[in-house]
Coordinates of C-alpha atoms in Angstrom, one line a residue:
X1 CA 43.1 -35.1 93.3
X2 CA 41.0 -32.9 91.2
X3 CA 38.9 -33.8 88.9
X4 CA 39.5 -32.5 85.0
X5 CA 36.9 -32.9 82.5
X6 CA 38.0 -31.6 79.5
X7 CA 35.4 -30.6 76.4
X8 CA 37.3 -31.3 73.4
X9 CA 36.5 -30.8 69.3
X10 CA 38.1 -31.8 66.2
X11 CA 37.7 -29.6 63.5
X12 CA 40.2 -30.9 61.1
X13 CA 37.8 -33.2 60.2
X14 CA 40.9 -36.7 59.8
X15 CA 42.0 -38.1 63.2
X16 CA 44.6 -36.6 65.4
X17 CA 47.2 -38.2 68.1
X18 CA 47.8 -35.2 70.4
X19 CA 49.7 -34.9 73.4
X20 CA 47.2 -33.6 76.7
X21 CA 49.9 -32.2 79.6
X22 CA 48.8 -30.7 82.8
X23 CA 50.4 -29.3 86.1
X24 CA 49.4 -27.4 89.2
X25 CA 51.3 -25.2 90.9
X26 CA 51.1 -21.8 93.1
X27 CA 54.3 -19.8 94.5
X28 CA 55.0 -22.2 97.2
X29 CA 54.3 -25.3 96.0
X30 CA 54.3 -27.6 92.0
X31 CA 52.9 -30.5 91.5
X32 CA 54.2 -32.9 88.9
X33 CA 53.1 -32.7 85.4
X34 CA 50.9 -35.4 84.0
X35 CA 51.2 -36.3 80.7
X36 CA 49.0 -38.4 78.2
X37 CA 48.5 -39.4 74.7
X38 CA 45.3 -38.8 73.5
X39 CA 42.9 -40.2 69.9
X40 CA 40.4 -37.7 68.8
X41 CA 38.5 -38.2 65.4
X42 CA 36.0 -36.8 67.0
X43 CA 34.5 -34.1 69.5
X44 CA 34.6 -35.7 72.8
X45 CA 35.0 -35.3 76.4
X46 CA 37.4 -36.7 78.6
X47 CA 38.1 -36.6 82.7
X48 CA 41.2 -37.2 84.1
X49 CA 42.1 -37.8 87.3
X50 CA 45.3 -35.2 88.6
X51 CA 46.8 -36.4 91.6
X52 CA 47.4 -33.0 93.7
X53 CA 50.4 -35.2 95.9
X54 CA 50.2 -36.4 99.3
X55 CA 49.8 -32.4 101.0
X56 CA 48.5 -30.1 98.9
X57 CA 48.2 -26.5 100.1
X58 CA 44.3 -26.1 101.3
X59 CA 42.3 -23.0 100.9
X60 CA 40.5 -21.0 103.5
X61 CA 40.1 -17.5 105.4
X62 CA 43.4 -17.9 107.0
X63 CA 45.6 -19.7 103.9
X64 CA 43.6 -18.7 100.6
X65 CA 45.9 -20.7 98.6
X66 CA 45.4 -20.3 94.6
X67 CA 46.7 -22.9 92.4
X68 CA 46.7 -22.6 88.6
X69 CA 46.2 -25.5 86.6
X70 CA 48.1 -25.6 83.6
X71 CA 46.6 -27.5 80.3
X72 CA 48.5 -27.9 76.7
X73 CA 47.4 -29.6 73.8
X74 CA 49.8 -30.6 70.7
X75 CA 48.7 -32.2 67.4
X76 CA 50.3 -31.6 63.9
X77 CA 47.7 -28.8 63.6
X78 CA 49.2 -26.9 66.4
X79 CA 48.9 -26.0 70.0
X80 CA 46.5 -24.7 72.1
X81 CA 46.8 -23.6 76.3
X82 CA 45.1 -22.9 79.3
X83 CA 45.2 -21.9 83.0
X84 CA 42.3 -22.4 85.3
X85 CA 42.9 -21.1 88.6
X86 CA 40.8 -23.0 91.3
X87 CA 41.6 -24.4 95.2
X88 CA 41.9 -27.1 97.4
X89 CA 39.3 -27.0 100.1
X90 CA 36.1 -29.0 101.6
X91 CA 33.0 -26.4 102.7
X92 CA 30.1 -28.6 103.8
X93 CA 27.1 -28.4 106.2
X94 CA 27.9 -30.8 109.5
X95 CA 24.8 -30.7 112.0
X96 CA 24.0 -27.3 112.1
X97 CA 27.7 -26.0 111.3
X98 CA 29.4 -25.4 108.5
X99 CA 32.7 -26.2 108.4
X100 CA 35.5 -25.9 106.2
X101 CA 38.2 -28.3 105.5
X102 CA 37.3 -30.5 108.6
X103 CA 36.9 -26.8 111.3
X104 CA 34.1 -25.5 112.3
X105 CA 33.5 -21.7 110.8
X106 CA 31.7 -18.5 111.8
X107 CA 30.2 -16.8 109.2
X108 CA 30.5 -13.3 109.9
X109 CA 29.1 -11.5 106.0
X110 CA 27.2 -9.2 104.9
X111 CA 25.2 -7.8 102.2
X112 CA 26.1 -7.1 98.4
X113 CA 22.5 -5.9 96.7
X114 CA 24.1 -3.9 94.0
X115 CA 24.4 -0.9 95.1
X116 CA 27.1 0.7 92.9
X117 CA 25.9 4.6 92.5
X118 CA 28.8 6.0 91.3
X119 CA 28.7 3.8 87.8
X120 CA 25.4 2.5 87.9
X121 CA 26.5 -1.1 87.2
X122 CA 29.2 -3.4 89.1
X123 CA 32.4 -2.9 89.2
X124 CA 34.3 -5.1 86.5
X125 CA 38.1 -5.2 87.6
X126 CA 39.8 -7.1 90.0
X127 CA 41.6 -4.2 92.4
X128 CA 38.2 -2.6 92.7
X129 CA 36.6 -6.3 94.4
X130 CA 40.0 -6.1 96.7
X131 CA 39.4 -2.6 98.1
X132 CA 35.8 -4.1 98.6
X133 CA 36.7 -7.5 100.3
X134 CA 40.0 -5.2 102.3
X135 CA 37.3 -3.0 103.8
X136 CA 35.2 -5.9 104.6
X137 CA 38.2 -8.0 106.7
X138 CA 38.7 -4.7 108.5
X139 CA 35.9 -5.0 110.3
X140 CA 36.5 -8.3 110.9
X141 CA 34.0 -10.3 108.0
X142 CA 34.9 -13.2 106.5
X143 CA 31.2 -13.8 104.1
X144 CA 29.8 -11.6 101.7
X145 CA 26.1 -13.0 99.7
X146 CA 25.1 -11.3 96.7
X147 CA 21.4 -10.3 97.5
X148 CA 19.3 -12.3 94.3
X149 CA 22.5 -11.4 91.9
X150 CA 25.5 -13.3 90.8
X151 CA 28.9 -10.7 90.9
X152 CA 31.4 -10.7 87.7
X153 CA 34.4 -13.3 87.6
X154 CA 36.0 -10.1 89.2
X155 CA 34.8 -11.0 92.4
X156 CA 35.7 -14.4 92.8
X157 CA 39.5 -13.8 91.6
X158 CA 39.5 -10.9 94.2
X159 CA 37.7 -13.0 96.7
X160 CA 40.2 -16.3 95.9
X161 CA 43.1 -14.3 96.9
X162 CA 41.5 -12.5 100.2
X163 CA 39.9 -15.4 101.6
X164 CA 35.8 -14.6 101.7
X165 CA 33.0 -17.3 101.7
X166 CA 30.7 -16.3 99.0
X167 CA 27.2 -17.2 98.9
X168 CA 26.0 -16.6 95.5
X169 CA 22.2 -16.2 94.1
X170 CA 21.1 -16.7 90.9
X171 CA 19.5 -13.4 90.4
X172 CA 15.9 -13.6 91.1
X173 CA 12.9 -12.8 93.3
X174 CA 9.5 -14.8 92.4
X175 CA 7.2 -13.0 95.2
X176 CA 6.0 -10.3 93.0
X177 CA 4.3 -10.9 89.8
X178 CA 6.3 -14.2 90.0
X179 CA 6.0 -17.5 91.3
X180 CA 8.1 -20.8 91.4
X181 CA 6.6 -24.5 90.5
X182 CA 4.0 -23.2 88.7
X183 CA 5.4 -23.8 85.0
X184 CA 6.4 -20.1 84.7
X185 CA 9.2 -19.5 82.0
X186 CA 11.4 -18.6 85.0
X187 CA 10.8 -22.2 86.4
X188 CA 13.5 -23.6 83.6
X189 CA 15.3 -20.3 82.9
X190 CA 16.8 -20.4 86.5
X191 CA 18.0 -24.2 85.9
X192 CA 19.9 -22.8 82.7
X193 CA 21.1 -19.6 84.2
X194 CA 22.5 -22.1 87.5
X195 CA 23.7 -24.3 84.9
X196 CA 25.8 -21.2 83.7
X197 CA 27.2 -19.8 87.0
X198 CA 28.2 -23.1 87.7
X199 CA 30.1 -23.4 84.3
X200 CA 31.7 -20.1 84.2
X201 CA 32.4 -19.7 88.1
X202 CA 32.4 -23.4 89.7
X203 CA 36.2 -23.9 90.3
X204 CA 37.1 -20.8 92.9
X205 CA 37.4 -22.1 95.9
X206 CA 35.4 -18.5 97.4
X207 CA 32.0 -19.8 95.9
X208 CA 31.2 -21.8 98.4
X209 CA 27.1 -21.1 99.2
X210 CA 24.4 -20.9 96.5
X211 CA 20.5 -20.2 96.7
X212 CA 17.9 -19.6 93.6
X213 CA 17.7 -16.3 95.0
X214 CA 15.7 -14.2 97.8
X215 CA 12.4 -14.6 99.3
X216 CA 10.6 -17.3 96.7
X217 CA 7.0 -17.1 96.6
X218 CA 4.3 -19.5 94.7
X219 CA 2.0 -22.3 96.1
X220 CA 4.6 -24.8 94.5
X221 CA 7.6 -23.4 95.6
X222 CA 8.5 -25.7 98.1
X223 CA 8.8 -29.1 95.8
X224 CA 10.4 -26.9 93.0
X225 CA 13.2 -25.8 95.5
X226 CA 13.3 -29.6 96.7
X227 CA 14.0 -30.4 93.5
X228 CA 16.4 -27.7 92.4
X229 CA 18.6 -28.5 95.2
X230 CA 18.8 -31.8 94.8
X231 CA 19.9 -31.6 91.2
X232 CA 22.7 -29.2 91.4
X233 CA 24.0 -31.5 94.3
X234 CA 24.4 -34.6 92.3
X235 CA 25.9 -32.5 89.9
X236 CA 28.4 -30.5 91.7
X237 CA 29.2 -30.7 95.0
X238 CA 31.9 -28.5 95.8
X239 CA 29.7 -25.6 97.6
X240 CA 25.9 -25.9 99.8
X241 CA 23.7 -25.8 98.0
X242 CA 20.0 -23.8 99.5
X243 CA 16.2 -23.2 98.3
X244 CA 15.7 -19.2 99.1
X245 CA 17.5 -16.7 100.9
X246 CA 15.5 -13.7 103.4
X247 CA 12.5 -16.1 104.6

């Protein structure tokens, strides 16, 4: 099943009776449409469990099945619709091994250090990231770590289609002039940045791992990162989390 969380806003100033419809599909499978009537007098969050059926198509490096969730809200004020891509997969740690959909996985990866000398900035189009992932797959790789940064959404879209397991980081390397757990502005900023990353890109099945960043520093870093990891594991368990990479 899929847990659909809706943040609905009523700007009309009056009570609205709405019809909400959602259905999931990809090129090989279409699930049934679910329709609900919603009475909306003010802004509110609604959580809906959407059944994917007995045998949904799973996502991994060999079969990167991507679904599109269609959402439609109708009222007297008009119709609003949205489409969101997602995948059905379970990526987790089992002892000292990672598993994808219940099977052991061996990550064969490379770093992406935001080195784009021809433009001076990371590619923001899906075609270029598809080219990059095609190159690493040709070398037998299935994983990419974004060293101390988070890529644009185009990278997630391309990785979803290519079946690449991504490790994303919160754009920090706090050991030269900065530190963690010492009540500096970075402590709060990292929570805000992580929340934004998960909110914007969390539905992408390729987003399998997340870290605060690289090589943490500070005498209180251990306590801070333990709490950081526990916080996000409790908020969104769809991926694995670690404190810092590099050490």
